[in-house]
Tab-separated table of C-alpha atoms and ligand atoms in Angstrom:
chain	number	residue	atom	x	y	z
G	1	MET	CA	175.549	99.582	-11.198
G	2	SER	CA	172.198	99.838	-11.872
G	3	VAL	CA	170.441	102.430	-13.918
G	4	LEU	CA	167.997	102.602	-11.340
G	5	GLU	CA	170.213	103.609	-8.707
G	6	LYS	CA	171.527	107.062	-10.906
G	7	MET	CA	168.324	108.301	-11.149
G	8	SER	CA	167.670	111.406	-9.349
G	9	SER	CA	164.834	113.167	-7.257
G	10	THR	CA	162.783	114.613	-10.633
G	11	GLU	CA	163.351	111.922	-12.474
G	12	ILE	CA	162.142	109.245	-9.967
G	13	MET	CA	159.149	111.651	-9.563
G	14	ALA	CA	158.084	111.721	-12.933
G	15	LEU	CA	158.479	108.145	-13.315
G	16	GLU	CA	155.358	108.077	-10.325
G	17	ASN	CA	153.573	111.134	-12.251
G	18	LYS	CA	153.734	109.323	-15.626
G	19	TYR	CA	153.448	105.297	-14.390
G	20	GLY	CA	151.542	105.525	-11.271
G	21	ALA	CA	147.446	106.922	-10.309
G	22	HIS	CA	147.446	110.364	-9.143
G	23	ASN	CA	145.536	109.289	-5.559
G	24	TYR	CA	148.148	110.984	-3.991
G	25	HIS	CA	149.784	114.465	-3.658
G	26	PRO	CA	153.446	113.962	-2.212
G	27	LEU	CA	155.842	116.645	-1.036
G	28	PRO	CA	158.085	116.550	-3.378
G	29	VAL	CA	161.389	114.144	-2.028
G	30	VAL	CA	161.864	111.218	-2.615
G	31	LEU	CA	163.291	108.724	0.506
G	32	SER	CA	165.545	105.776	0.141
G	33	ARG	CA	166.797	105.376	3.379
G	34	GLY	CA	165.661	105.417	7.291
G	35	GLU	CA	167.133	104.671	10.194
G	36	GLY	CA	165.562	105.414	13.782
G	37	VAL	CA	163.756	109.108	13.354
G	38	PHE	CA	166.042	109.637	10.163
G	39	VAL	CA	165.312	109.097	6.572
G	40	TRP	CA	167.536	110.281	3.863
G	41	ASP	CA	166.241	111.106	0.047
G	42	VAL	CA	168.162	109.721	-2.678
G	43	GLU	CA	170.772	112.850	-3.012
G	44	GLY	CA	171.567	111.564	0.407
G	45	LYS	CA	170.088	114.986	2.275
G	46	LYS	CA	169.223	113.182	5.820
G	47	TYR	CA	165.788	114.950	7.070
G	48	PHE	CA	163.777	114.549	10.843
G	49	ASP	CA	160.625	112.537	10.137
G	50	PHE	CA	157.373	113.852	11.311
G	51	LEU	CA	154.473	112.166	9.862
G	52	SER	CA	156.552	108.576	10.704
G	53	ALA	CA	154.001	107.269	7.840
G	54	TYR	CA	151.047	108.536	9.906
G	55	SER	CA	151.959	106.976	12.705
G	56	ALA	CA	153.029	103.080	11.435
G	57	VAL	CA	156.999	103.952	12.738
G	58	ASN	CA	156.518	105.116	16.210
G	59	GLN	CA	158.935	102.197	16.662
G	60	GLY	CA	161.678	103.836	14.017
G	61	HIS	CA	162.605	103.541	10.696
G	62	CYS	CA	163.995	100.174	10.705
G	63	HIS	CA	164.164	99.120	13.876
G	64	PRO	CA	166.805	96.181	14.085
G	65	LYS	CA	164.749	93.785	16.043
G	66	ILE	CA	161.488	94.456	13.563
G	67	VAL	CA	163.767	93.992	11.111
G	68	ASN	CA	165.294	90.436	12.509
G	69	ALA	CA	162.302	89.098	12.897
G	70	MET	CA	160.919	89.705	9.738
G	71	ILE	CA	163.939	88.583	7.977
G	72	ASN	CA	164.028	85.227	9.788
G	73	GLN	CA	160.904	84.835	9.473
G	74	ALA	CA	160.924	85.090	5.455
G	75	GLN	CA	163.745	83.110	5.235
G	76	THR	CA	161.773	80.048	7.116
G	77	LEU	CA	157.928	80.291	6.048
G	78	THR	CA	156.249	83.176	4.741
G	79	LEU	CA	152.817	82.165	4.236
G	80	THR	CA	150.982	79.116	4.749
G	81	SER	CA	147.234	81.046	4.249
G	82	ARG	CA	144.603	79.838	7.013
G	83	ALA	CA	143.483	76.636	5.464
G	84	PHE	CA	146.559	75.384	7.486
G	85	TYR	CA	147.694	76.309	11.035
G	86	ASN	CA	151.492	77.789	11.013
G	87	ASP	CA	153.609	78.307	14.131
G	88	GLN	CA	154.123	81.787	14.697
G	89	LEU	CA	149.996	82.535	14.795
G	90	GLY	CA	148.987	80.874	17.938
G	91	PRO	CA	151.998	82.443	20.387
G	92	TYR	CA	151.227	85.666	18.384
G	93	GLU	CA	147.539	85.642	19.444
G	94	GLN	CA	148.425	84.652	22.822
G	95	TYR	CA	150.698	87.152	23.345
G	96	LEU	CA	148.905	90.141	21.686
G	97	THR	CA	145.604	89.575	23.491
G	98	ASN	CA	147.205	89.432	26.925
G	99	TYR	CA	148.924	92.579	26.215
G	100	PHE	CA	145.999	93.912	25.366
G	101	GLY	CA	143.865	92.087	27.994
G	102	PHE	CA	141.191	91.010	25.348
G	103	ASP	CA	139.960	87.236	25.104
G	104	LYS	CA	140.796	87.417	21.035
G	105	VAL	CA	142.089	88.207	18.140
G	106	LEU	CA	140.827	88.419	14.399
G	107	PRO	CA	143.936	88.922	12.479
G	108	MET	CA	143.830	91.013	9.319
G	109	ASN	CA	146.039	93.098	7.381
G	110	THR	CA	144.997	96.523	6.910
G	111	GLY	CA	143.575	98.912	8.621
G	112	ALA	CA	140.535	99.468	6.657
G	113	GLU	CA	140.698	96.146	6.465
G	114	ALA	CA	140.305	95.537	10.712
G	115	VAL	CA	137.673	98.576	10.212
G	116	GLU	CA	135.366	96.302	8.150
G	117	THR	CA	135.892	93.440	9.765
G	118	ALA	CA	135.254	95.568	13.131
G	119	LEU	CA	131.606	96.296	11.853
G	120	LYS	CA	130.946	92.698	10.276
G	121	LEU	CA	131.119	91.769	14.148
G	122	CYS	CA	128.927	94.493	14.932
G	123	ARG	CA	126.226	93.879	13.087
G	124	LYS	CA	126.855	89.894	13.347
G	125	TRP	CA	126.663	90.458	16.976
G	126	ALA	CA	123.736	92.802	16.961
G	127	TYR	CA	121.619	90.166	14.969
G	128	GLU	CA	122.793	87.318	16.760
G	129	VAL	CA	122.839	88.045	20.650
G	130	LYS	CA	121.573	91.892	20.520
G	131	GLY	CA	118.270	89.942	18.628
G	132	ILE	CA	118.199	93.184	16.132
G	133	GLN	CA	116.281	92.496	12.984
G	134	GLU	CA	117.731	91.486	10.190
G	135	GLN	CA	118.699	94.213	7.923
G	136	GLU	CA	117.672	96.733	10.789
G	137	ALA	CA	121.043	97.412	12.544
G	138	LEU	CA	122.766	100.629	12.694
G	139	ILE	CA	126.086	101.745	14.060
G	140	VAL	CA	126.464	105.861	14.937
G	141	VAL	CA	129.554	107.146	13.886
G	142	CYS	CA	130.980	110.543	14.633
G	143	ASP	CA	131.645	113.344	12.081
G	144	GLY	CA	135.304	114.115	11.031
G	145	ASN	CA	135.727	110.572	10.592
G	146	PHE	CA	138.809	108.734	9.025
G	147	HIS	CA	138.106	105.430	9.610
G	148	GLY	CA	140.174	104.494	5.713
G	149	ARG	CA	139.147	104.375	2.162
G	150	THR	CA	136.371	100.854	1.454
G	151	THR	CA	132.946	101.922	-0.077
G	152	THR	CA	131.066	100.963	3.406
G	153	ILE	CA	133.713	103.055	4.805
G	154	ILE	CA	133.693	105.763	2.661
G	155	SER	CA	130.265	105.648	2.949
G	156	PHE	CA	130.034	107.407	6.288
G	157	SER	CA	132.981	109.788	5.228
G	158	ASN	CA	131.928	113.674	4.978
G	159	ASP	CA	135.443	114.604	3.343
G	160	GLU	CA	133.454	114.761	0.274
G	161	ASN	CA	136.800	114.325	-1.765
G	162	ALA	CA	136.459	110.451	0.023
G	163	ARG	CA	133.223	110.443	-1.087
G	164	LYS	CA	132.344	111.551	-4.254
G	165	ASN	CA	131.004	109.792	-7.372
G	166	PHE	CA	131.921	106.539	-5.421
G	167	GLY	CA	128.062	105.949	-4.677
G	168	PRO	CA	125.600	104.057	-4.109
G	169	TYR	CA	126.808	104.355	-0.828
G	170	THR	CA	126.473	101.417	2.180
G	171	ALA	CA	123.340	101.603	4.362
G	172	GLY	CA	123.019	101.533	8.178
G	173	PHE	CA	124.662	104.352	9.404
G	174	VAL	CA	123.736	107.473	11.630
G	175	LYS	CA	126.353	110.634	12.011
G	176	ILE	CA	126.792	112.803	14.609
G	177	PRO	CA	128.507	115.230	16.409
G	178	TYR	CA	132.022	114.060	17.749
G	179	ASN	CA	133.190	115.058	21.352
G	180	ASP	CA	129.650	115.424	21.857
G	181	VAL	CA	128.688	113.098	24.556
G	182	GLU	CA	124.729	114.769	24.549
G	183	ALA	CA	124.149	113.688	20.972
G	184	LEU	CA	125.392	110.404	21.579
G	185	GLN	CA	123.113	110.029	24.427
G	186	THR	CA	119.964	111.608	22.337
G	187	VAL	CA	120.644	108.821	19.168
G	188	LEU	CA	121.300	105.825	21.462
G	189	ALA	CA	117.359	106.329	23.604
G	190	ASN	CA	116.021	107.190	20.547
G	191	ASN	CA	116.323	104.138	18.341
G	192	ALA	CA	116.503	100.255	19.730
G	193	ASN	CA	118.430	99.319	17.005
G	194	ILE	CA	121.980	100.695	17.520
G	195	ALA	CA	124.942	97.814	17.532
G	196	GLY	CA	127.635	99.733	18.060
G	197	PHE	CA	129.519	103.396	17.891
G	198	LEU	CA	132.619	103.502	16.213
G	199	VAL	CA	135.195	106.178	16.845
G	200	GLU	CA	138.385	107.607	16.748
G	201	PRO	CA	139.826	108.377	20.625
G	202	ILE	CA	141.461	111.372	19.062
G	203	GLN	CA	140.467	112.054	15.203
G	204	GLY	CA	143.666	112.129	13.479
G	205	GLU	CA	143.643	112.764	10.153
G	206	ALA	CA	140.334	115.198	10.909
G	207	GLY	CA	143.576	117.672	12.276
G	208	VAL	CA	144.069	116.071	15.700
G	209	PHE	CA	141.543	117.075	17.115
G	210	THR	CA	141.836	115.848	20.834
G	211	PRO	CA	138.460	115.227	22.680
G	212	ASP	CA	137.768	115.911	26.648
G	213	ASP	CA	139.412	114.041	28.788
G	214	SER	CA	135.946	112.452	30.439
G	215	TYR	CA	134.999	112.109	26.288
G	216	MET	CA	135.645	108.346	25.964
G	217	MET	CA	134.907	106.949	29.932
G	218	ASN	CA	131.372	108.648	29.129
G	219	VAL	CA	130.643	107.088	25.989
G	220	LYS	CA	132.172	103.360	27.592
G	221	ASN	CA	129.260	104.027	30.084
G	222	LEU	CA	126.540	105.084	27.470
G	223	CYS	CA	127.097	102.418	25.144
G	224	ASN	CA	127.399	100.233	28.422
G	225	GLN	CA	124.163	101.844	29.567
G	226	TYR	CA	122.175	100.702	25.988
G	227	ASN	CA	124.119	97.322	25.414
G	228	VAL	CA	125.705	98.640	22.443
G	229	LEU	CA	129.389	97.830	21.144
G	230	PHE	CA	131.707	100.904	21.477
G	231	ILE	CA	134.481	100.531	18.505
G	232	ALA	CA	137.344	102.076	19.645
G	233	ASP	CA	139.421	102.717	15.915
G	234	GLU	CA	143.118	102.901	17.851
G	235	ILE	CA	145.254	102.934	14.471
G	236	GLN	CA	146.713	106.005	14.951
G	237	THR	CA	146.514	107.258	18.276
G	238	GLY	CA	147.278	102.977	19.479
G	239	ILE	CA	150.561	101.685	20.130
G	240	ALA	CA	152.205	104.553	22.635
G	241	ARG	CA	151.584	106.808	20.171
G	242	THR	CA	149.685	109.622	22.450
G	243	GLY	CA	151.664	108.882	25.468
G	244	SER	CA	150.010	105.815	26.992
G	245	LEU	CA	149.490	101.460	25.430
G	246	LEU	CA	146.244	103.565	23.752
G	247	ALA	CA	144.564	106.533	23.486
G	248	VAL	CA	141.295	105.020	25.658
G	249	CYS	CA	144.032	104.361	28.377
G	250	GLY	CA	143.916	108.370	29.628
G	251	ASP	CA	146.763	108.958	31.948
G	252	CYS	CA	147.938	105.174	32.266
G	253	THR	CA	152.108	105.102	30.603
G	254	CYS	CA	151.782	101.308	31.295
G	255	GLU	CA	153.085	99.863	28.102
G	256	LYS	CA	151.033	96.126	28.480
G	257	HIS	CA	147.824	95.773	29.393
G	258	CYS	CA	147.660	96.624	33.302
G	259	GLU	CA	145.211	96.627	36.456
G	260	LYS	CA	144.844	99.796	36.189
G	261	GLN	CA	143.305	99.498	32.562
G	262	GLU	CA	140.453	98.553	34.409
G	263	THR	CA	139.342	101.949	35.400
G	264	TYR	CA	139.837	103.419	31.410
G	265	ALA	CA	137.810	103.158	28.380
G	266	THR	CA	137.956	99.689	27.805
G	267	PRO	CA	136.240	99.179	24.353
G	268	ASP	CA	134.254	96.349	23.393
G	269	ILE	CA	136.075	96.253	19.985
G	270	LEU	CA	139.594	97.626	19.555
G	271	ILE	CA	140.860	97.846	16.396
G	272	LEU	CA	144.518	98.167	15.563
G	273	GLY	CA	146.601	98.370	12.973
G	274	LYS	CA	149.594	100.921	11.519
G	275	ALA	CA	152.992	100.329	14.250
G	276	LEU	CA	151.256	97.447	15.584
G	277	SER	CA	154.101	96.098	13.028
G	278	GLY	CA	156.302	99.014	13.325
G	279	GLY	CA	155.533	100.129	9.367
G	280	ALA	CA	157.342	96.858	8.644
G	281	TYR	CA	155.014	94.651	7.207
G	282	PRO	CA	150.758	95.392	6.965
G	283	VAL	CA	149.420	93.470	9.894
G	284	SER	CA	146.032	95.051	11.654
G	285	ALA	CA	143.976	93.367	14.707
G	286	VAL	CA	140.335	93.571	15.799
G	287	LEU	CA	139.948	92.355	19.638
G	288	ALA	CA	137.307	91.637	21.372
G	289	ASN	CA	135.901	89.517	24.178
G	290	ASN	CA	134.698	85.944	23.671
G	291	ALA	CA	130.855	86.801	23.705
G	292	ILE	CA	131.718	88.728	20.951
G	293	MET	CA	134.308	87.273	18.443
G	294	ASN	CA	132.345	84.154	18.640
G	295	VAL	CA	129.659	84.834	16.481
G	296	ILE	CA	132.318	84.368	13.836
G	297	LYS	CA	132.327	80.749	12.406
G	298	PRO	CA	134.683	79.138	9.738
G	299	GLY	CA	133.998	80.477	6.731
G	300	GLN	CA	132.106	83.944	7.920
G	301	HIS	CA	135.079	85.880	7.446
G	302	GLY	CA	138.717	85.455	6.510
G	303	SER	CA	142.016	87.281	4.317
G	304	THR	CA	144.417	85.337	2.443
G	305	PHE	CA	147.455	86.964	4.315
G	306	GLY	CA	145.780	87.442	7.705
G	307	GLY	CA	147.506	85.959	10.137
G	308	ASN	CA	150.343	85.134	8.162
G	309	PRO	CA	153.697	84.073	9.703
G	310	ILE	CA	155.618	86.552	8.844
G	311	ALA	CA	153.264	89.753	10.008
G	312	ALA	CA	153.101	87.434	12.985
G	313	ALA	CA	156.483	87.599	14.229
G	314	VAL	CA	156.677	91.131	13.300
G	315	ALA	CA	153.964	92.403	15.347
G	316	LYS	CA	155.647	89.891	18.096
G	317	ALA	CA	158.336	91.646	17.942
G	318	ALA	CA	157.672	95.279	16.975
G	319	LEU	CA	155.097	95.057	20.539
G	320	GLU	CA	157.498	93.727	22.250
G	321	VAL	CA	160.119	96.815	21.201
G	322	VAL	CA	157.133	99.001	22.248
G	323	GLU	CA	157.453	97.829	26.092
G	324	GLU	CA	161.271	97.358	26.367
G	325	GLU	CA	162.018	100.702	25.142
G	326	TYR	CA	159.165	102.672	27.026
G	327	LEU	CA	157.520	104.409	23.810
G	328	ALA	CA	154.461	105.503	26.079
G	329	GLN	CA	156.491	106.872	28.571
G	330	ASN	CA	158.842	109.257	26.318
G	331	ALA	CA	156.188	109.779	24.310
G	332	ARG	CA	154.260	111.537	27.244
G	333	PHE	CA	157.619	113.339	28.189
G	334	LEU	CA	158.043	114.576	24.822
G	335	GLY	CA	154.930	115.383	23.846
G	336	ASN	CA	154.338	117.749	26.876
G	337	LEU	CA	157.776	119.719	26.340
G	338	PHE	CA	156.687	119.330	22.395
G	339	ARG	CA	153.597	121.446	23.234
G	340	SER	CA	155.142	123.789	26.052
G	341	LYS	CA	157.476	124.982	23.579
G	342	LEU	CA	155.500	125.411	20.660
G	343	ASN	CA	153.105	127.462	22.989
G	344	GLU	CA	156.092	129.627	23.965
G	345	TYR	CA	156.157	130.388	20.454
G	346	ILE	CA	152.905	130.639	19.613
G	347	LYS	CA	151.811	133.711	21.932
G	348	THR	CA	154.052	135.612	19.859
G	349	SER	CA	152.894	134.267	16.593
G	350	SER	CA	150.660	135.778	13.799
G	351	ILE	CA	150.913	132.379	11.373
G	352	ALA	CA	150.411	129.465	14.144
G	353	THR	CA	147.421	130.670	15.820
G	354	LEU	CA	147.199	126.839	18.178
G	355	VAL	CA	149.255	123.664	19.027
G	356	ARG	CA	146.935	120.801	20.398
G	357	GLY	CA	147.311	117.199	20.813
G	358	ARG	CA	148.463	114.076	23.117
G	359	GLY	CA	151.893	112.325	23.441
G	360	LEU	CA	153.920	112.999	20.476
G	361	LEU	CA	150.609	113.151	18.067
G	362	ASN	CA	150.410	117.124	17.746
G	363	ALA	CA	148.943	119.151	15.452
G	364	ILE	CA	149.743	123.063	15.048
G	365	VAL	CA	146.947	125.274	13.451
G	366	ILE	CA	147.899	128.309	10.742
G	367	ASN	CA	146.248	131.643	10.350
G	368	ASP	CA	144.901	131.078	6.700
G	369	THR	CA	141.972	129.396	4.923
G	370	GLU	CA	142.168	125.655	4.585
G	371	GLU	CA	141.795	126.457	0.902
G	372	SER	CA	144.976	128.477	0.800
G	373	ASP	CA	149.128	127.443	0.231
G	374	THR	CA	150.187	128.376	3.128
G	375	ALA	CA	150.699	125.195	5.145
G	376	TRP	CA	151.410	123.279	2.178
G	377	ASN	CA	154.557	126.296	1.339
G	378	ILE	CA	155.654	126.054	5.395
G	379	CYS	CA	155.975	121.646	4.828
G	380	VAL	CA	158.536	122.460	1.357
G	381	ALA	CA	160.129	124.596	3.759
G	382	LEU	CA	160.223	122.719	6.695
G	383	LYS	CA	162.180	120.070	4.199
G	384	ASP	CA	164.412	122.373	2.885
G	385	ASN	CA	165.106	122.769	6.593
G	386	GLY	CA	165.688	119.422	7.118
G	387	LEU	CA	162.374	117.598	8.758
G	388	LEU	CA	159.398	116.336	6.536
G	389	ALA	CA	155.866	116.845	7.816
G	390	LYS	CA	152.505	117.514	5.984
G	391	PRO	CA	149.095	119.118	6.231
G	392	THR	CA	146.079	117.897	6.931
G	393	HIS	CA	143.002	119.606	5.691
G	394	GLY	CA	144.758	122.782	4.035
G	395	ASN	CA	145.444	125.023	7.300
G	396	ILE	CA	146.944	122.518	9.874
G	397	ILE	CA	150.079	120.493	10.201
G	398	ARG	CA	150.707	117.346	12.265
G	399	PHE	CA	153.729	116.307	14.153
G	400	ALA	CA	154.242	112.964	14.827
G	401	PRO	CA	158.029	111.856	15.090
G	402	PRO	CA	158.739	108.234	15.604
G	403	LEU	CA	158.434	107.617	19.474
G	404	VAL	CA	162.351	106.737	19.464
G	405	MET	CA	162.814	111.062	19.582
G	406	THR	CA	165.687	111.677	21.917
G	407	GLU	CA	165.031	114.894	24.106
G	408	SER	CA	168.342	116.491	22.458
G	409	GLN	CA	167.019	115.422	19.182
G	410	LEU	CA	163.305	116.897	19.824
G	411	LEU	CA	164.266	120.469	21.207
G	412	GLU	CA	166.687	120.557	17.696
G	413	CYS	CA	163.648	120.297	15.694
G	414	ILE	CA	161.692	122.465	17.891
G	415	ALA	CA	164.536	124.844	16.950
G	416	ILE	CA	163.199	124.143	13.117
G	417	ILE	CA	159.821	124.178	13.519
G	418	CYS	CA	160.251	127.816	15.032
G	419	ASN	CA	162.701	128.962	12.885
G	420	THR	CA	160.751	127.879	10.143
G	421	LEU	CA	157.707	129.357	10.989
G	422	LYS	CA	159.703	132.872	11.554
G	423	GLN	CA	160.194	132.886	7.656
G	424	PHE	CA	156.500	132.951	7.415
G	425	GLU	CA	155.718	135.643	10.033
G	426	LYS	CA	153.936	139.025	8.363
I	1	PLP	C1	145.297	105.089	8.783
I	1	PLP	C2	143.694	105.064	9.332
I	1	PLP	C3	143.156	103.727	9.482
I	1	PLP	C4	142.872	103.279	7.635
I	1	PLP	O1	144.305	102.115	7.839
I	1	PLP	P1	145.396	101.426	6.177
I	1	PLP	O2	145.755	100.960	6.838
I	1	PLP	O3	145.306	103.034	5.663
I	1	PLP	O4	143.444	100.886	5.512
I	1	PLP	C5	142.232	103.720	9.657
I	1	PLP	N1	142.075	104.598	10.761
I	1	PLP	C6	142.317	105.350	11.425
I	1	PLP	C7	142.302	105.969	12.480
I	1	PLP	C8	143.229	105.639	10.461
I	1	PLP	O5	144.538	106.376	10.941
């Protein structure tokens, strides 16, 4: 037996603390195994995972189909670079574009890289197709956005923690309030240099801010009207998380692109990541039709690992799971149950004031300030009671379990959550 296998949680946390950069503040739990909706710590305690790695593990931990695809491909061919073709990428690209209803995909690895790709694609389209003068293109974004951590992306964040002392910042972005159609209309009407509007259909990191049902459709129509690209960041909301294949699909529960989706708010550029691989591997994608994607020519953008054979095989399997196991429908059904039960609890609660979300992307608001540690303490108590969740923005707790959860498991989890909240009632 190696030394590592005998280490306690405390010892392992001490190692991270000493040898790792302190760019995260994790809950004090050290996980060593996962299966479906469960994870286990190194001492063997079992937990319900209510974060799902920020919605990357929608298909559940270590899904056998995804793991098998990964093992088979890892034993066959892992990386060729795009200097050569590989036999997995083309079939995956065909599958993925059909799945989401776009002409083409540009494969990347992480979410932030895919957002960067979308921004570059949008700017190039603006100069070469729309005819904006070079260096003048603007992209509209929303207050409270989260799109990743690169220097360009944090340039248009409102989160001081994410921004401060990382300047000089990238120019060319305009911020408007979220869920504000009039603000979008005003900015588009008053500036001919706008190339695109980058938006999350639900703001996950900001605290699961869920806009009006009509917001996405209004955004799409306004963007069309002003010849501005509607860029949807569905890295967190996509792949069945919100009870439809994409959050922009609205009421449609089809697990795959369908005719009906034509009537929903189809973006010009769709950004995917996280659950695109079921959490097994970093896989992201930018989808668009030919009129946009064809502005990118050889040598103008790329990534050594983007579109590698393991990523292609894993992502294809991960999407098959979403369809085969009706994860969008399950997320919709369980999400409605979750919010109705939590709403019942909240009626008589002084500690929780609100539950909001769509599908299985939900959050509760804790009755305390953003600076207080109440939400953190509740998450520590939830952990002790066998359920892992994490505060976002101080007083908000996000609840986003894997979508393979059953109804009886969810009811058990709701009981854990309500009993834990009770410990904190005044
Ligand atoms: C997680 C996330 C990203 C960034 O993805 P990374 O893989 O962490 O770079 C971008 N946008 C949204 C909406 C996200 O939730």
